[in-house]
C-alpha cells in the first residue's frame, strides 16, 4: 500500500536513518558527559564516542580524524571557512573567487566580507550550471587567497569539476574551499584526490540529525588554519569553541558510516528511479531539464514545465507529494530562483520549475504515483493557462505587450 | 504556507475556465501580468447589450493557487453584475473572501486589474471612453 504523503525534497533535508537514531539514543541519557571533561569516566566516554565519530566521518571523505572541526551545520562551516580564511590570510591578500550559484550561506558570507574589505569575484556558470575553467584561470590575481566553489548544487544537483578546479588553484598556490553539503555521502569524495583544503558538510542532508555539521580543514600539504569565529573554551583545537553536541556527533558519525557502506547501491538504485521519473515527465510537451544531466547527483532532477507556474503546480499535489519550486510565488522575495536565472533561463522557465530530490527510502511505487500526479496536474493547469493557449495558437509571446506591474 | 479552504476549493474546482470569442463586439478581454513576473491573468466578460448586464465571464490564469482562485472568484462575482458595477469590485473583497495572506494580496490585485482591463476593452469596442482608475496599486 502506498503511504502518503511522499517525500521528494531530500535536498532540503533527509529523515534520520533509524540506525542513526539507535546509535544516538544512549548519548542522551546514559553517556551524557561533556567530551571536554577530562577527569572522570563520563567525560572520557563522551570523548571516546566523539573520537570514534570523527574517524567515521573522516573516513568517508578520505581525511584524517584530526582534520574534522565540528560545527552546528553547513551554514556555520561555510562561515567559518570563508571568514576564518579571510582573517587568517589577510596579510597575503584579500581576493576570493567563488561562483554565482553558491548557496546563500556562501554568497551572503562573501557579501559580508566585501564590507570588511574583501574583493570577491563571482564566476558565472554556463547553461549546464558549471563554471568555465578558463574563466577561473583568468580570475586569479596575486592577491587571491581562496577559491570557494560548491561540490554539487542544491537546486539542480550539478557537480562541479573539483579536480580541475583544485589543480588550477594549486598551481597558483591558492587554497580551495568547497561547500559539499549536497554531495558528501551521495557520491565518492576524497579530499586528497579532489585536492580540497577546506570542505563544509552537514549531517541532516545525509540521513543524520539536524544541527550538526563539520568543516574539514587540511593539516598537511599545506597546513591550513582558520581564525575562530566562535570564541570560548577553545574546543576543536581552538577553531570552534562550544561544548560538543555529543549525541548529534555520534549520529553524524553513524550516518557517514552508513553512507560509506551503502552509497554505491543507493546511488545506483536512485539513479534508475530518477531517470524513470525524468524520462516519463519529459514526455510532456515543453518540459525541460535544468542543468547538466551528465555531471549531476544521481538522486536529483530539476524540470521546468513551460506555461504553468511552479507554486500553482505544486498545489495540485502538495498534500500528497513534497517537492520544491524555483518559482517566485514560493519565495518571500517574489523573485524566481537565482540559480535557475544564472543558468540563463528566462523568468518564465524559472517560474515553472520543480525540484525532485529522491532519497534512501524512496520507492518505485512512489515514483510511479508522482509521475501520474505531476503529469495530470501539468495537463490540468495548462488547460487553465492563457500562455499555453497562446503557445498552441502560435502567438509569439515576445511580441505581446504585457501590462507590467 | 497553507491555503484556506476556499482557495483550495476554487483551485480544485475552478469556475468558468475558458475562452470567449474576443472578436465579438459584446466581449471585453483583459490580459494582465507578465510571464516574467510569474503571473498572467486573462479575464473576459460577455455583456448583454440590451441590459448592460454581464451574462458570462471566463478566465485563464498562469500563476499560483491564490491567483487561480482569485480569478475564479472574480468571474463568479461578475456574472449578473452590470458593467458599471463590475469595476467596483475591490481586490480587498477578494482577499477577505478567500482569506489570502499578505504575500498573496498582489494575486487579488491582478484579478481587480483584469476586471478593469476587460471592462475598458468592452467600453472601447462600444465607443465609450476609457475609464481611468485612480490610485492603481503599485505592485
Ligand atoms: C549547498 C548547501 N550549503 C549549505 C546549506 C546549509 O546547511 P545547514 O542547514 O546544515 O546549515 C545547505 C542546505 O540548505 C546547502 O544545500
Ligand atoms: S501569482 Fe505569484 S504569488 Fe500569486
GROMACS .gro file of C-alpha atoms in nm, chain A:
model
  405
    1UNK     CA    1   0.000   0.000   0.000
    2UNK     CA    2   0.127   0.340  -0.095
    3UNK     CA    3   0.159   0.563   0.208
    4UNK     CA    4   0.100   0.935   0.162
    5UNK     CA    5   0.244   1.194   0.173
    6UNK     CA    6   0.554   1.112  -0.029
    7UNK     CA    7   0.875   1.298   0.048
    8UNK     CA    8   1.076   1.402  -0.258
    9UNK     CA    9   1.257   1.700  -0.111
   10UNK     CA   10   1.575   1.533   0.009
   11UNK     CA   11   1.789   1.830  -0.093
   12UNK     CA   12   1.617   2.032   0.176
   13UNK     CA   13   1.671   1.771   0.442
   14UNK     CA   14   1.661   1.395   0.488
   15UNK     CA   15   1.496   1.179   0.750
   16UNK     CA   16   1.724   1.030   1.013
   17UNK     CA   17   1.804   0.672   0.933
   18UNK     CA   18   1.660   0.460   1.219
   19UNK     CA   19   2.005   0.308   1.266
   20UNK     CA   20   2.139   0.658   1.324
   21UNK     CA   21   1.876   0.729   1.588
   22UNK     CA   22   1.951   0.400   1.757
   23UNK     CA   23   2.319   0.490   1.780
   24UNK     CA   24   2.237   0.832   1.927
   25UNK     CA   25   1.989   0.735   2.197
   26UNK     CA   26   2.232   0.622   2.469
   27UNK     CA   27   2.414   0.954   2.448
   28UNK     CA   28   2.115   1.148   2.575
   29UNK     CA   29   2.050   0.963   2.898
   30UNK     CA   30   2.334   0.722   2.978
   31UNK     CA   31   2.652   0.855   2.831
   32UNK     CA   32   2.573   1.219   2.873
   33UNK     CA   33   2.913   1.351   2.977
   34UNK     CA   34   3.082   1.658   2.839
   35UNK     CA   35   3.350   1.547   2.596
   36UNK     CA   36   3.576   1.816   2.739
   37UNK     CA   37   3.556   1.680   3.096
   38UNK     CA   38   3.896   1.524   3.128
   39UNK     CA   39   3.876   1.399   3.483
   40UNK     CA   40   3.602   1.139   3.506
   41UNK     CA   41   3.458   0.847   3.314
   42UNK     CA   42   3.153   1.042   3.195
   43UNK     CA   43   3.379   1.277   3.007
   44UNK     CA   44   3.606   1.000   2.884
   45UNK     CA   45   3.316   0.804   2.741
   46UNK     CA   46   3.180   1.108   2.563
   47UNK     CA   47   3.521   1.189   2.426
   48UNK     CA   48   3.568   0.833   2.305
   49UNK     CA   49   3.233   0.850   2.127
   50UNK     CA   50   3.327   1.177   1.961
   51UNK     CA   51   3.665   1.041   1.858
   52UNK     CA   52   3.501   0.737   1.705
   53UNK     CA   53   3.255   0.954   1.512
   54UNK     CA   54   3.538   1.173   1.393
   55UNK     CA   55   3.702   0.862   1.247
   56UNK     CA   56   3.381   0.753   1.075
   57UNK     CA   57   3.334   1.097   0.924
   58UNK     CA   58   3.697   1.141   0.818
   59UNK     CA   59   3.699   0.800   0.654
   60UNK     CA   60   3.405   0.887   0.429
   61UNK     CA   61   3.594   1.180   0.277
   62UNK     CA   62   3.945   1.034   0.284
   63UNK     CA   63   4.062   1.271   0.559
   64UNK     CA   64   4.238   1.233   0.890
   65UNK     CA   65   4.020   1.247   1.202
   66UNK     CA   66   4.218   1.545   1.332
   67UNK     CA   67   4.108   1.744   1.029
   68UNK     CA   68   3.738   1.744   1.122
   69UNK     CA   69   3.606   2.052   1.305
   70UNK     CA   70   3.253   2.006   1.434
   71UNK     CA   71   3.003   2.286   1.378
   72UNK     CA   72   2.627   2.333   1.404
   73UNK     CA   73   2.582   2.262   1.034
   74UNK     CA   74   2.696   2.361   0.689
   75UNK     CA   75   2.595   2.725   0.727
   76UNK     CA   76   2.832   2.766   1.018
   77UNK     CA   77   3.103   2.566   0.841
   78UNK     CA   78   3.069   2.792   0.534
   79UNK     CA   79   3.100   3.099   0.756
   80UNK     CA   80   3.399   2.958   0.942
   81UNK     CA   81   3.579   2.863   0.622
   82UNK     CA   82   3.530   3.195   0.443
   83UNK     CA   83   3.564   3.434   0.733
   84UNK     CA   84   3.829   3.220   0.901
   85UNK     CA   85   4.049   3.203   0.591
   86UNK     CA   86   3.998   3.569   0.512
   87UNK     CA   87   4.109   3.675   0.859
   88UNK     CA   88   4.394   3.425   0.882
   89UNK     CA   89   4.544   3.501   0.539
   90UNK     CA   90   4.459   3.869   0.518
   91UNK     CA   91   4.825   3.967   0.507
   92UNK     CA   92   4.866   3.759   0.189
   93UNK     CA   93   4.574   3.908   0.006
   94UNK     CA   94   4.204   3.989   0.010
   95UNK     CA   95   4.073   3.830  -0.309
   96UNK     CA   96   3.832   3.535  -0.311
   97UNK     CA   97   3.692   3.361  -0.618
   98UNK     CA   98   3.351   3.197  -0.595
   99UNK     CA   99   3.055   3.147  -0.829
  100UNK     CA  100   2.704   3.282  -0.865
  101UNK     CA  101   2.511   2.963  -0.789
  102UNK     CA  102   2.659   2.901  -0.446
  103UNK     CA  103   2.426   2.853  -0.152
  104UNK     CA  104   2.325   3.171   0.031
  105UNK     CA  105   2.543   3.063   0.324
  106UNK     CA  106   2.842   3.122   0.095
  107UNK     CA  107   2.711   3.416  -0.109
  108UNK     CA  108   2.590   3.617   0.189
  109UNK     CA  109   2.912   3.548   0.378
  110UNK     CA  110   3.102   3.679   0.077
  111UNK     CA  111   2.881   3.989   0.077
  112UNK     CA  112   2.968   4.035   0.442
  113UNK     CA  113   3.339   4.002   0.370
  114UNK     CA  114   3.314   4.261   0.094
  115UNK     CA  115   3.214   4.508   0.361
  116UNK     CA  116   3.525   4.408   0.554
  117UNK     CA  117   3.748   4.485   0.259
  118UNK     CA  118   3.746   4.160   0.064
  119UNK     CA  119   3.739   4.160  -0.313
  120UNK     CA  120   3.515   3.884  -0.444
  121UNK     CA  121   3.493   3.751  -0.799
  122UNK     CA  122   3.165   3.575  -0.874
  123UNK     CA  123   3.224   3.342  -1.167
  124UNK     CA  124   2.926   3.287  -1.393
  125UNK     CA  125   2.807   2.940  -1.481
  126UNK     CA  126   2.718   2.809  -1.826
  127UNK     CA  127   2.367   2.680  -1.910
  128UNK     CA  128   2.473   2.343  -1.769
  129UNK     CA  129   2.539   2.503  -1.432
  130UNK     CA  130   2.915   2.455  -1.445
  131UNK     CA  131   3.191   2.712  -1.422
  132UNK     CA  132   3.427   2.766  -1.711
  133UNK     CA  133   3.781   2.665  -1.613
  134UNK     CA  134   3.931   2.925  -1.844
  135UNK     CA  135   3.736   3.195  -1.665
  136UNK     CA  136   3.859   3.060  -1.336
  137UNK     CA  137   4.217   3.063  -1.457
  138UNK     CA  138   4.180   3.422  -1.574
  139UNK     CA  139   4.031   3.530  -1.244
  140UNK     CA  140   4.339   3.463  -1.032
  141UNK     CA  141   4.528   3.764  -0.904
  142UNK     CA  142   4.842   3.796  -0.694
  143UNK     CA  143   4.608   3.878  -0.405
  144UNK     CA  144   4.388   3.569  -0.441
  145UNK     CA  145   4.376   3.369  -0.118
  146UNK     CA  146   4.083   3.134  -0.173
  147UNK     CA  147   3.874   2.962  -0.437
  148UNK     CA  148   3.530   2.872  -0.300
  149UNK     CA  149   3.326   2.651  -0.532
  150UNK     CA  150   3.048   2.417  -0.425
  151UNK     CA  151   3.084   2.047  -0.494
  152UNK     CA  152   2.723   2.000  -0.601
  153UNK     CA  153   2.442   2.248  -0.635
  154UNK     CA  154   2.140   2.221  -0.409
  155UNK     CA  155   1.879   2.323  -0.666
  156UNK     CA  156   1.986   2.142  -0.980
  157UNK     CA  157   2.224   1.878  -0.842
  158UNK     CA  158   2.503   1.956  -1.087
  159UNK     CA  159   2.855   1.855  -0.988
  160UNK     CA  160   3.144   2.097  -1.041
  161UNK     CA  161   3.476   1.979  -1.188
  162UNK     CA  162   3.651   1.988  -0.849
  163UNK     CA  163   3.968   1.807  -0.954
  164UNK     CA  164   4.032   2.053  -1.234
  165UNK     CA  165   3.942   2.348  -1.015
  166UNK     CA  166   4.184   2.240  -0.744
  167UNK     CA  167   4.460   2.159  -0.990
  168UNK     CA  168   4.443   2.513  -1.126
  169UNK     CA  169   4.429   2.664  -0.778
  170UNK     CA  170   4.717   2.457  -0.654
  171UNK     CA  171   4.931   2.575  -0.944
  172UNK     CA  172   4.865   2.929  -0.827
  173UNK     CA  173   4.922   2.836  -0.463
  174UNK     CA  174   4.565   2.923  -0.369
  175UNK     CA  175   4.354   2.731  -0.115
  176UNK     CA  176   4.036   2.554  -0.224
  177UNK     CA  177   3.719   2.551  -0.017
  178UNK     CA  178   3.416   2.351  -0.125
  179UNK     CA  179   3.064   2.351   0.015
  180UNK     CA  180   2.995   1.982  -0.031
  181UNK     CA  181   2.674   1.971   0.170
  182UNK     CA  182   2.476   1.812  -0.111
  183UNK     CA  183   2.746   1.573  -0.227
  184UNK     CA  184   2.901   1.411   0.080
  185UNK     CA  185   2.761   1.064   0.129
  186UNK     CA  186   2.595   1.069  -0.213
  187UNK     CA  187   2.896   1.048  -0.445
  188UNK     CA  188   3.252   0.938  -0.368
  189UNK     CA  189   3.459   1.226  -0.233
  190UNK     CA  190   3.825   1.213  -0.140
  191UNK     CA  191   3.970   1.541  -0.020
  192UNK     CA  192   4.317   1.436  -0.132
  193UNK     CA  193   4.225   1.313  -0.477
  194UNK     CA  194   3.989   1.606  -0.522
  195UNK     CA  195   4.252   1.849  -0.393
  196UNK     CA  196   4.025   2.019  -0.142
  197UNK     CA  197   4.173   2.213   0.150
  198UNK     CA  198   3.854   2.304   0.333
  199UNK     CA  199   3.513   2.144   0.298
  200UNK     CA  200   3.176   2.208   0.459
  201UNK     CA  201   2.905   1.947   0.506
  202UNK     CA  202   2.606   1.871   0.721
  203UNK     CA  203   2.457   1.562   0.888
  204UNK     CA  204   2.094   1.633   0.811
  205UNK     CA  205   2.145   1.606   0.436
  206UNK     CA  206   2.278   1.252   0.470
  207UNK     CA  207   2.027   1.078   0.699
  208UNK     CA  208   2.182   1.218   1.016
  209UNK     CA  209   2.037   1.464   1.267
  210UNK     CA  210   1.983   1.836   1.217
  211UNK     CA  211   2.206   2.088   1.389
  212UNK     CA  212   2.542   1.920   1.340
  213UNK     CA  213   2.793   1.951   1.061
  214UNK     CA  214   3.163   1.980   1.001
  215UNK     CA  215   3.436   2.177   0.839
  216UNK     CA  216   3.723   1.972   0.707
  217UNK     CA  217   4.046   2.170   0.746
  218UNK     CA  218   4.360   2.024   0.586
  219UNK     CA  219   4.655   1.966   0.820
  220UNK     CA  220   4.925   1.863   0.570
  221UNK     CA  221   5.036   1.987   0.227
  222UNK     CA  222   4.955   2.259   0.306
  223UNK     CA  223   4.867   2.304   0.670
  224UNK     CA  224   4.560   2.526   0.673
  225UNK     CA  225   4.439   2.738   0.959
  226UNK     CA  226   4.125   2.938   1.011
  227UNK     CA  227   4.059   3.212   1.262
  228UNK     CA  228   3.791   3.108   1.508
  229UNK     CA  229   3.454   3.274   1.463
  230UNK     CA  230   3.322   3.146   1.794
  231UNK     CA  231   3.535   3.233   2.094
  232UNK     CA  232   3.523   3.049   2.422
  233UNK     CA  233   3.666   2.738   2.578
  234UNK     CA  234   3.898   2.661   2.289
  235UNK     CA  235   3.733   2.340   2.171
  236UNK     CA  236   3.815   2.187   1.833
  237UNK     CA  237   4.178   2.293   1.851
  238UNK     CA  238   4.074   2.649   1.916
  239UNK     CA  239   3.889   2.682   1.586
  240UNK     CA  240   3.536   2.639   1.719
  241UNK     CA  241   3.452   2.678   2.085
  242UNK     CA  242   3.142   2.534   2.241
  243UNK     CA  243   3.051   2.211   2.418
  244UNK     CA  244   3.027   1.938   2.160
  245UNK     CA  245   2.685   1.808   2.063
  246UNK     CA  246   2.777   1.450   2.153
  247UNK     CA  247   2.454   1.270   2.051
  248UNK     CA  248   2.443   1.470   1.727
  249UNK     CA  249   2.805   1.392   1.651
  250UNK     CA  250   2.753   1.023   1.723
  251UNK     CA  251   2.459   1.027   1.481
  252UNK     CA  252   2.663   1.216   1.224
  253UNK     CA  253   2.935   0.950   1.252
  254UNK     CA  254   2.689   0.667   1.211
  255UNK     CA  255   2.529   0.843   0.914
  256UNK     CA  256   2.870   0.868   0.746
  257UNK     CA  257   2.944   0.503   0.811
  258UNK     CA  258   2.613   0.402   0.653
  259UNK     CA  259   2.673   0.624   0.352
  260UNK     CA  260   3.016   0.472   0.311
  261UNK     CA  261   2.865   0.124   0.310
  262UNK     CA  262   2.555   0.193   0.105
  263UNK     CA  263   2.644   0.483  -0.123
  264UNK     CA  264   2.709   0.271  -0.429
  265UNK     CA  265   2.389   0.073  -0.410
  266UNK     CA  266   2.180   0.379  -0.314
  267UNK     CA  267   2.322   0.584  -0.599
  268UNK     CA  268   2.259   0.310  -0.850
  269UNK     CA  269   1.903   0.245  -0.735
  270UNK     CA  270   1.812   0.613  -0.710
  271UNK     CA  271   1.974   0.688  -1.045
  272UNK     CA  272   1.741   0.438  -1.209
  273UNK     CA  273   1.434   0.578  -1.032
  274UNK     CA  274   1.534   0.938  -1.108
  275UNK     CA  275   1.582   0.853  -1.474
  276UNK     CA  276   1.243   0.686  -1.484
  277UNK     CA  277   1.081   0.991  -1.326
  278UNK     CA  278   1.264   1.230  -1.554
  279UNK     CA  279   1.207   1.049  -1.882
  280UNK     CA  280   0.840   0.999  -1.800
  281UNK     CA  281   0.785   1.366  -1.719
  282UNK     CA  282   0.977   1.476  -2.026
  283UNK     CA  283   0.712   1.305  -2.233
  284UNK     CA  284   0.503   1.611  -2.157
  285UNK     CA  285   0.539   1.878  -2.424
  286UNK     CA  286   0.759   2.177  -2.343
  287UNK     CA  287   0.927   2.022  -2.041
  288UNK     CA  288   1.298   2.081  -1.992
  289UNK     CA  289   1.566   1.958  -1.752
  290UNK     CA  290   1.761   2.237  -1.583
  291UNK     CA  291   2.137   2.195  -1.558
  292UNK     CA  292   2.376   1.930  -1.681
  293UNK     CA  293   2.238   1.578  -1.696
  294UNK     CA  294   2.587   1.438  -1.725
  295UNK     CA  295   2.760   1.595  -1.429
  296UNK     CA  296   2.487   1.552  -1.176
  297UNK     CA  297   2.397   1.387  -0.847
  298UNK     CA  298   2.208   1.064  -0.911
  299UNK     CA  299   1.904   1.147  -0.700
  300UNK     CA  300   1.814   1.497  -0.822
  301UNK     CA  301   1.609   1.624  -1.113
  302UNK     CA  302   1.503   1.983  -1.176
  303UNK     CA  303   1.246   2.025  -1.451
  304UNK     CA  304   1.062   2.325  -1.594
  305UNK     CA  305   0.712   2.272  -1.726
  306UNK     CA  306   0.665   2.568  -1.951
  307UNK     CA  307   0.342   2.770  -1.928
  308UNK     CA  308   0.250   2.651  -1.580
  309UNK     CA  309   0.361   2.828  -1.267
  310UNK     CA  310   0.551   2.623  -1.008
  311UNK     CA  311   0.359   2.707  -0.695
  312UNK     CA  312   0.026   2.659  -0.867
  313UNK     CA  313   0.157   2.328  -0.993
  314UNK     CA  314   0.273   2.210  -0.652
  315UNK     CA  315  -0.062   2.300  -0.505
  316UNK     CA  316  -0.215   2.030  -0.722
  317UNK     CA  317  -0.043   1.755  -0.526
  318UNK     CA  318   0.145   1.902  -0.233
  319UNK     CA  319  -0.067   1.742   0.030
  320UNK     CA  320   0.046   1.409  -0.113
  321UNK     CA  321   0.388   1.481  -0.265
  322UNK     CA  322   0.654   1.711  -0.122
  323UNK     CA  323   0.881   1.879  -0.378
  324UNK     CA  324   1.009   2.234  -0.417
  325UNK     CA  325   0.995   2.501  -0.685
  326UNK     CA  326   1.215   2.785  -0.805
  327UNK     CA  327   0.910   2.997  -0.873
  328UNK     CA  328   0.888   3.348  -0.737
  329UNK     CA  329   0.549   3.276  -0.588
  330UNK     CA  330   0.710   3.037  -0.341
  331UNK     CA  331   0.978   3.279  -0.231
  332UNK     CA  332   0.934   3.553   0.024
  333UNK     CA  333   1.118   3.794  -0.207
  334UNK     CA  334   0.888   3.720  -0.502
  335UNK     CA  335   1.200   3.670  -0.712
  336UNK     CA  336   1.247   3.345  -0.902
  337UNK     CA  337   1.545   3.124  -0.820
  338UNK     CA  338   1.880   3.298  -0.874
  339UNK     CA  339   2.034   2.962  -0.955
  340UNK     CA  340   1.799   2.899  -1.245
  341UNK     CA  341   1.842   3.255  -1.366
  342UNK     CA  342   2.219   3.209  -1.354
  343UNK     CA  343   2.180   2.921  -1.600
  344UNK     CA  344   2.036   3.175  -1.840
  345UNK     CA  345   1.679   3.055  -1.803
  346UNK     CA  346   1.416   3.311  -1.889
  347UNK     CA  347   1.200   3.413  -1.597
  348UNK     CA  348   0.909   3.222  -1.748
  349UNK     CA  349   1.100   2.894  -1.724
  350UNK     CA  350   1.239   2.973  -1.381
  351UNK     CA  351   0.883   3.025  -1.256
  352UNK     CA  352   0.783   2.689  -1.397
  353UNK     CA  353   1.038   2.467  -1.226
  354UNK     CA  354   1.006   2.179  -0.985
  355UNK     CA  355   1.292   2.012  -0.799
  356UNK     CA  356   1.260   1.642  -0.726
  357UNK     CA  357   1.504   1.508  -0.467
  358UNK     CA  358   1.493   1.132  -0.415
  359UNK     CA  359   1.633   0.958  -0.109
  360UNK     CA  360   1.729   0.635   0.058
  361UNK     CA  361   1.371   0.538   0.136
  362UNK     CA  362   1.214   0.640  -0.197
  363UNK     CA  363   1.033   0.352  -0.368
  364UNK     CA  364   0.940   0.283  -0.728
  365UNK     CA  365   0.574   0.289  -0.629
  366UNK     CA  366   0.619   0.645  -0.501
  367UNK     CA  367   0.786   0.747  -0.824
  368UNK     CA  368   0.506   0.596  -1.033
  369UNK     CA  369   0.249   0.784  -0.829
  370UNK     CA  370   0.446   1.105  -0.866
  371UNK     CA  371   0.471   1.068  -1.242
  372UNK     CA  372   0.096   1.019  -1.260
  373UNK     CA  373   0.008   1.312  -1.035
  374UNK     CA  374   0.252   1.561  -1.184
  375UNK     CA  375   0.150   1.472  -1.538
  376UNK     CA  376  -0.216   1.507  -1.454
  377UNK     CA  377  -0.168   1.842  -1.281
  378UNK     CA  378   0.051   1.990  -1.555
  379UNK     CA  379  -0.212   1.899  -1.811
  380UNK     CA  380  -0.494   2.035  -1.598
  381UNK     CA  381  -0.318   2.366  -1.533
  382UNK     CA  382  -0.221   2.407  -1.894
  383UNK     CA  383  -0.587   2.390  -1.984
  384UNK     CA  384  -0.623   2.685  -1.747
  385UNK     CA  385  -0.317   2.874  -1.870
  386UNK     CA  386  -0.356   3.167  -2.108
  387UNK     CA  387   0.008   3.123  -2.209
  388UNK     CA  388  -0.045   2.761  -2.308
  389UNK     CA  389  -0.340   2.869  -2.520
  390UNK     CA  390  -0.128   3.136  -2.690
  391UNK     CA  391   0.152   2.888  -2.743
  392UNK     CA  392  -0.090   2.642  -2.901
  393UNK     CA  393  -0.226   2.915  -3.127
  394UNK     CA  394   0.125   3.005  -3.233
  395UNK     CA  395   0.124   3.352  -3.078
  396UNK     CA  396   0.473   3.493  -3.041
  397UNK     CA  397   0.476   3.582  -2.676
  398UNK     CA  398   0.771   3.813  -2.707
  399UNK     CA  399   0.554   4.034  -2.925
  400UNK     CA  400   0.271   4.063  -2.673
  401UNK     CA  401   0.264   4.391  -2.489
  402UNK     CA  402   0.248   4.279  -2.130
  403UNK     CA  403   0.095   4.509  -1.874
  404UNK     CA  404   0.397   4.505  -1.646
  405UNK     CA  405   0.336   4.584  -1.290
   0.00000   0.00000   0.00000
